[in-house]
Amino acid sequence: MSSLRLTVLGSGTSTGVPTIGCDCAVCLSTDPKDNRLRPSVLLHYGGYNVLIDTTPDFREQALRLRLKRIDAILFTHAHADHILGLDDVRPINYHQKMVIPAYGTDETLDVVKRVFRYAFDGAPSQSSSPRVDLRPITEEPFELFGMNIIPIKLMHGDGVSLGFRFGRLAYLTDHSAIPEESKSKLQDLDILFLDALRHRPHPTHSTVAQSLESAEELKANRTYFTHICHDLPHAATEATFPPNVRLAYDGLELEVAI
Ligand SMILES: [Zn+2]
Ligand SMILES: [Zn+2]
Ligand SMILES: [Zn+2]
């Protein structure tokens, strides 16, 4: 295994951009980079596809990419914008004829089980349901298809979400703060993704200014901001950043040596 490819399936915040009912310049923009589905990425390494989060836009994201296979799902946390597309893995189940392993903390998996009760209660049903095998993880590193994955604890307001490090790439969505003990796991990165919702402060998300500070402190070669709301026009916002910090956009593909 020599390289890992990351594809951004969605770079938007929980409402997506454009946002329903909004006529702001970003929501009306014709720049495709201002069009942001809900936050998710796909990792491809060693011939395997690993999906991070199943957003309410998962169906559209999978169709855009002509995605036929998912070998595993990693959940960052159980907010609606990160789990509600789980039912749409059913066609993937049919195609690849296997139950998909899905990893998350106990807390996250409990919510997944509650929200998608029909998929886990074992009750007989005439309808199909997503076939996933829920596998609890903690902050301890774990192995997946030959890759050592390091969960990164993040503060998401009063709650917790997990980032994930794969070799020299780390994907940190939904966070308002990165605990000190987590920063030590984020050294020597080639690529780092950070939550950067908007300029105005938010109780559960990092702002552009906070994430620029984190980028400077963590010193990855390249840093990309994601979970972006309609306050940030792509081109104009990026123009204010240092060259090694960029805004992610849907369809962005990155390759990293591992
Ligand atoms: Zn979110
Ligand atoms: Zn708007
Ligand atoms: Zn969240």
Short mmCIF file of C-alpha atoms and ligand atoms in Angstrom, two decimals:
data_model
loop_
_atom_site.label_atom_id
_atom_site.label_comp_id
_atom_site.label_asym_id
_atom_site.label_seq_id
_atom_site.Cartn_x
_atom_site.Cartn_y
_atom_site.Cartn_z
CA MET A 1 0.00 0.00 0.00
CA SER A 2 1.62 3.24 -1.05
CA SER A 3 -1.00 5.92 -1.39
CA LEU A 4 -4.37 6.98 -0.13
CA ARG A 5 -6.89 8.98 -2.11
CA LEU A 6 -9.43 11.19 -0.39
CA THR A 7 -12.49 12.50 -2.23
CA VAL A 8 -14.62 15.22 -0.68
CA LEU A 9 -18.26 14.11 -1.04
CA GLY A 10 -19.61 17.13 0.82
CA SER A 11 -18.01 20.27 2.25
CA GLY A 12 -21.13 21.96 3.58
CA THR A 13 -22.62 22.50 6.99
CA SER A 14 -25.71 20.69 8.31
CA THR A 15 -28.19 22.61 6.11
CA GLY A 16 -26.10 22.33 2.94
CA VAL A 17 -25.41 25.25 0.61
CA PRO A 18 -27.54 26.57 -1.04
CA THR A 19 -29.67 26.67 2.06
CA ILE A 20 -33.44 26.26 1.75
CA GLY A 21 -35.24 29.60 1.49
CA CYS A 22 -32.06 31.70 1.25
CA ASP A 23 -31.34 34.24 -1.49
CA CYS A 24 -27.88 35.32 -0.32
CA ALA A 25 -25.01 35.75 -2.80
CA VAL A 26 -23.44 32.37 -1.93
CA CYS A 27 -26.73 30.47 -2.14
CA LEU A 28 -27.40 32.06 -5.55
CA SER A 29 -23.77 31.73 -6.72
CA THR A 30 -23.05 30.01 -10.04
CA ASP A 31 -19.58 28.93 -8.85
CA PRO A 32 -19.86 25.12 -8.42
CA LYS A 33 -17.48 25.41 -5.44
CA ASP A 34 -20.20 27.36 -3.60
CA ASN A 35 -22.48 24.33 -3.89
CA ARG A 36 -21.91 22.24 -0.77
CA LEU A 37 -23.57 18.97 0.16
CA ARG A 38 -23.48 17.75 3.75
CA PRO A 39 -20.04 16.85 5.19
CA SER A 40 -18.47 13.55 4.20
CA VAL A 41 -15.35 12.14 2.58
CA LEU A 42 -14.47 8.87 0.88
CA LEU A 43 -11.06 7.29 1.40
CA HIS A 44 -9.60 4.79 -1.04
CA TYR A 45 -6.54 2.73 -0.15
CA GLY A 46 -5.32 -0.78 -0.81
CA GLY A 47 -8.30 -1.34 -3.11
CA TYR A 48 -10.85 -0.55 -0.36
CA ASN A 49 -13.42 2.26 -0.06
CA VAL A 50 -13.95 3.68 3.42
CA LEU A 51 -16.76 6.19 3.84
CA ILE A 52 -16.72 8.75 6.64
CA ASP A 53 -20.33 9.49 7.68
CA THR A 54 -23.57 8.82 5.81
CA THR A 55 -25.07 12.26 5.27
CA PRO A 56 -28.66 13.03 4.18
CA ASP A 57 -27.02 13.66 0.77
CA PHE A 58 -25.35 10.24 0.62
CA ARG A 59 -27.53 9.05 -2.28
CA GLU A 60 -26.61 12.04 -4.44
CA GLN A 61 -22.96 11.84 -3.38
CA ALA A 62 -22.76 8.16 -4.33
CA LEU A 63 -24.48 8.79 -7.69
CA ARG A 64 -22.17 11.71 -8.52
CA LEU A 65 -19.14 9.51 -7.93
CA ARG A 66 -20.72 6.38 -9.50
CA LEU A 67 -19.85 4.69 -6.23
CA LYS A 68 -20.51 0.96 -6.34
CA ARG A 69 -18.68 -0.30 -3.32
CA ILE A 70 -18.24 0.60 0.35
CA ASP A 71 -16.05 -1.66 2.43
CA ALA A 72 -16.50 0.18 5.74
CA ILE A 73 -18.17 3.23 7.27
CA LEU A 74 -16.65 5.38 10.01
CA PHE A 75 -18.98 7.63 11.99
CA THR A 76 -17.55 10.82 13.48
CA HIS A 77 -20.63 11.37 15.69
CA ALA A 78 -24.38 10.96 15.49
CA HIS A 79 -25.70 14.37 14.49
CA ALA A 80 -28.38 14.17 11.80
CA ASP A 81 -26.13 15.63 9.07
CA HIS A 82 -23.68 12.75 9.59
CA ILE A 83 -25.93 9.69 9.86
CA LEU A 84 -29.31 10.23 8.18
CA GLY A 85 -28.30 8.79 4.80
CA LEU A 86 -27.56 5.34 6.22
CA ASP A 87 -30.70 3.80 4.69
CA ASP A 88 -29.30 4.59 1.23
CA VAL A 89 -26.51 2.04 1.54
CA ARG A 90 -29.12 -0.62 0.62
CA PRO A 91 -28.22 -0.67 -3.11
CA ILE A 92 -24.55 -1.05 -2.12
CA ASN A 93 -25.54 -4.02 0.04
CA TYR A 94 -27.29 -5.61 -2.96
CA HIS A 95 -24.37 -5.03 -5.30
CA GLN A 96 -21.60 -6.29 -3.09
CA LYS A 97 -23.68 -8.87 -1.25
CA MET A 98 -22.18 -8.14 2.12
CA VAL A 99 -22.94 -6.54 5.43
CA ILE A 100 -20.93 -3.31 5.76
CA PRO A 101 -18.93 -2.86 8.96
CA ALA A 102 -19.64 0.55 10.56
CA TYR A 103 -17.40 1.97 13.27
CA GLY A 104 -18.24 4.59 15.90
CA THR A 105 -18.18 5.19 19.63
CA ASP A 106 -20.77 3.43 21.80
CA GLU A 107 -22.55 6.76 22.18
CA THR A 108 -22.72 7.25 18.40
CA LEU A 109 -23.78 3.69 17.65
CA ASP A 110 -26.55 3.88 20.30
CA VAL A 111 -28.07 6.82 18.41
CA VAL A 112 -27.67 5.03 15.06
CA LYS A 113 -29.50 2.01 16.53
CA ARG A 114 -32.28 4.21 17.87
CA VAL A 115 -32.76 6.26 14.69
CA PHE A 116 -32.60 3.23 12.38
CA ARG A 117 -34.30 0.81 14.79
CA TYR A 118 -35.85 -1.21 11.93
CA ALA A 119 -32.35 -2.15 10.74
CA PHE A 120 -31.23 -3.55 14.08
CA ASP A 121 -34.27 -4.86 15.99
CA GLY A 122 -34.31 -8.23 14.24
CA ALA A 123 -38.09 -7.98 13.75
CA PRO A 124 -39.44 -9.63 10.62
CA SER A 125 -40.17 -7.07 7.91
CA GLN A 126 -41.45 -7.05 4.34
CA SER A 127 -39.25 -4.02 3.58
CA SER A 128 -35.51 -3.95 3.08
CA SER A 129 -33.19 -2.25 5.53
CA PRO A 130 -29.53 -1.25 5.46
CA ARG A 131 -27.28 -4.15 6.44
CA VAL A 132 -24.47 -2.86 8.61
CA ASP A 133 -22.48 -4.48 11.38
CA LEU A 134 -21.95 -1.91 14.14
CA ARG A 135 -18.46 -2.09 15.65
CA PRO A 136 -17.67 0.05 18.70
CA ILE A 137 -14.39 1.93 18.83
CA THR A 138 -12.76 4.07 21.51
CA GLU A 139 -9.92 6.56 21.22
CA GLU A 140 -7.54 3.62 20.81
CA PRO A 141 -6.04 3.16 17.33
CA PHE A 142 -7.50 0.28 15.34
CA GLU A 143 -6.60 -1.55 12.16
CA LEU A 144 -8.78 -1.47 9.05
CA PHE A 145 -7.70 -3.16 5.81
CA GLY A 146 -4.04 -2.91 6.77
CA MET A 147 -4.24 0.76 7.81
CA ASN A 148 -3.66 1.91 11.37
CA ILE A 149 -6.46 4.41 12.07
CA ILE A 150 -6.06 6.81 14.97
CA PRO A 151 -9.31 8.26 16.38
CA ILE A 152 -8.86 11.89 17.48
CA LYS A 153 -11.07 13.17 20.29
CA LEU A 154 -12.61 16.57 19.49
CA MET A 155 -14.83 18.86 21.54
CA HIS A 156 -18.04 19.66 19.65
CA GLY A 157 -19.64 22.20 21.97
CA ASP A 158 -20.54 20.18 25.10
CA GLY A 159 -20.38 16.97 23.08
CA VAL A 160 -17.58 14.93 21.58
CA SER A 161 -16.89 13.97 18.00
CA LEU A 162 -14.11 11.85 16.53
CA GLY A 163 -11.62 12.87 13.92
CA PHE A 164 -9.56 10.18 12.20
CA ARG A 165 -5.91 10.03 11.24
CA PHE A 166 -4.75 7.74 8.42
CA GLY A 167 -0.98 7.87 8.01
CA ARG A 168 -0.13 11.49 7.20
CA LEU A 169 -3.72 12.59 6.59
CA ALA A 170 -6.22 13.63 9.27
CA TYR A 171 -9.90 14.48 8.81
CA LEU A 172 -11.37 16.56 11.63
CA THR A 173 -14.92 17.70 11.01
CA ASP A 174 -17.38 19.03 13.64
CA HIS A 175 -15.36 20.59 16.44
CA SER A 176 -15.25 23.75 18.49
CA ALA A 177 -11.93 22.87 20.13
CA ILE A 178 -9.07 20.39 19.71
CA PRO A 179 -7.95 19.08 23.14
CA GLU A 180 -4.22 19.33 23.88
CA GLU A 181 -3.81 15.53 24.07
CA SER A 182 -5.30 15.29 20.58
CA LYS A 183 -2.90 17.87 19.15
CA SER A 184 0.00 15.56 19.96
CA LYS A 185 -1.58 13.01 17.57
CA LEU A 186 -1.69 15.57 14.77
CA GLN A 187 2.00 16.19 14.21
CA ASP A 188 3.87 15.63 10.93
CA LEU A 189 0.79 15.67 8.70
CA ASP A 190 0.78 16.15 4.97
CA ILE A 191 -2.96 16.89 4.80
CA LEU A 192 -5.25 18.14 7.56
CA PHE A 193 -8.99 18.83 7.33
CA LEU A 194 -10.53 21.22 9.86
CA ASP A 195 -14.06 22.39 10.58
CA ALA A 196 -14.44 26.10 9.72
CA LEU A 197 -18.12 26.98 9.69
CA ARG A 198 -18.02 30.76 9.22
CA HIS A 199 -16.51 33.96 10.66
CA ARG A 200 -19.08 34.57 13.42
CA PRO A 201 -18.61 32.51 16.60
CA HIS A 202 -20.73 29.37 17.02
CA PRO A 203 -21.10 27.22 20.17
CA THR A 204 -20.27 23.90 18.49
CA HIS A 205 -18.11 24.81 15.49
CA SER A 206 -14.72 26.35 14.86
CA THR A 207 -14.61 29.70 13.07
CA VAL A 208 -12.32 30.63 10.18
CA ALA A 209 -10.05 32.58 12.55
CA GLN A 210 -9.87 29.69 15.05
CA SER A 211 -9.10 27.18 12.32
CA LEU A 212 -6.44 29.42 10.77
CA GLU A 213 -4.84 29.41 14.23
CA SER A 214 -5.10 25.61 14.47
CA ALA A 215 -3.61 25.28 10.96
CA GLU A 216 -0.68 27.43 11.95
CA GLU A 217 -0.14 25.54 15.18
CA LEU A 218 -0.41 22.03 13.69
CA LYS A 219 1.72 22.89 10.65
CA ALA A 220 0.41 20.31 8.17
CA ASN A 221 1.81 20.78 4.67
CA ARG A 222 -1.71 21.48 3.41
CA THR A 223 -4.83 22.33 5.42
CA TYR A 224 -8.39 22.26 4.06
CA PHE A 225 -11.44 23.75 5.77
CA THR A 226 -14.79 21.98 5.60
CA HIS A 227 -18.33 22.03 7.15
CA ILE A 228 -18.73 25.44 5.54
CA CYS A 229 -21.91 27.52 5.69
CA HIS A 230 -23.28 30.08 3.24
CA ASP A 231 -21.42 32.95 4.90
CA LEU A 232 -18.23 32.03 3.02
CA PRO A 233 -17.99 32.60 -0.76
CA HIS A 234 -15.36 30.13 -2.01
CA ALA A 235 -13.10 32.31 -4.15
CA ALA A 236 -13.22 35.51 -2.07
CA THR A 237 -12.64 33.65 1.20
CA GLU A 238 -9.75 31.59 -0.11
CA ALA A 239 -8.07 34.73 -1.43
CA THR A 240 -7.56 35.86 2.18
CA PHE A 241 -5.80 32.59 3.23
CA PRO A 242 -2.11 31.68 3.20
CA PRO A 243 -1.25 29.47 0.21
CA ASN A 244 -1.15 26.23 2.21
CA VAL A 245 -4.69 26.72 3.57
CA ARG A 246 -7.64 26.15 1.21
CA LEU A 247 -11.39 25.72 1.40
CA ALA A 248 -12.48 22.20 0.55
CA TYR A 249 -15.15 21.80 -2.11
CA ASP A 250 -17.34 18.95 -3.27
CA GLY A 251 -15.46 16.71 -5.68
CA LEU A 252 -11.99 17.72 -4.45
CA GLU A 253 -9.60 14.77 -4.75
CA LEU A 254 -6.31 14.54 -2.90
CA GLU A 255 -3.64 11.91 -2.97
CA VAL A 256 -1.29 11.32 -0.07
CA ALA A 257 1.65 8.94 0.30
CA ILE A 258 1.24 6.57 3.21
ZN ZN B 1 -22.05 18.40 11.19
ZN ZN B 2 -27.58 31.75 1.78
ZN ZN B 3 -22.21 17.80 14.61
#
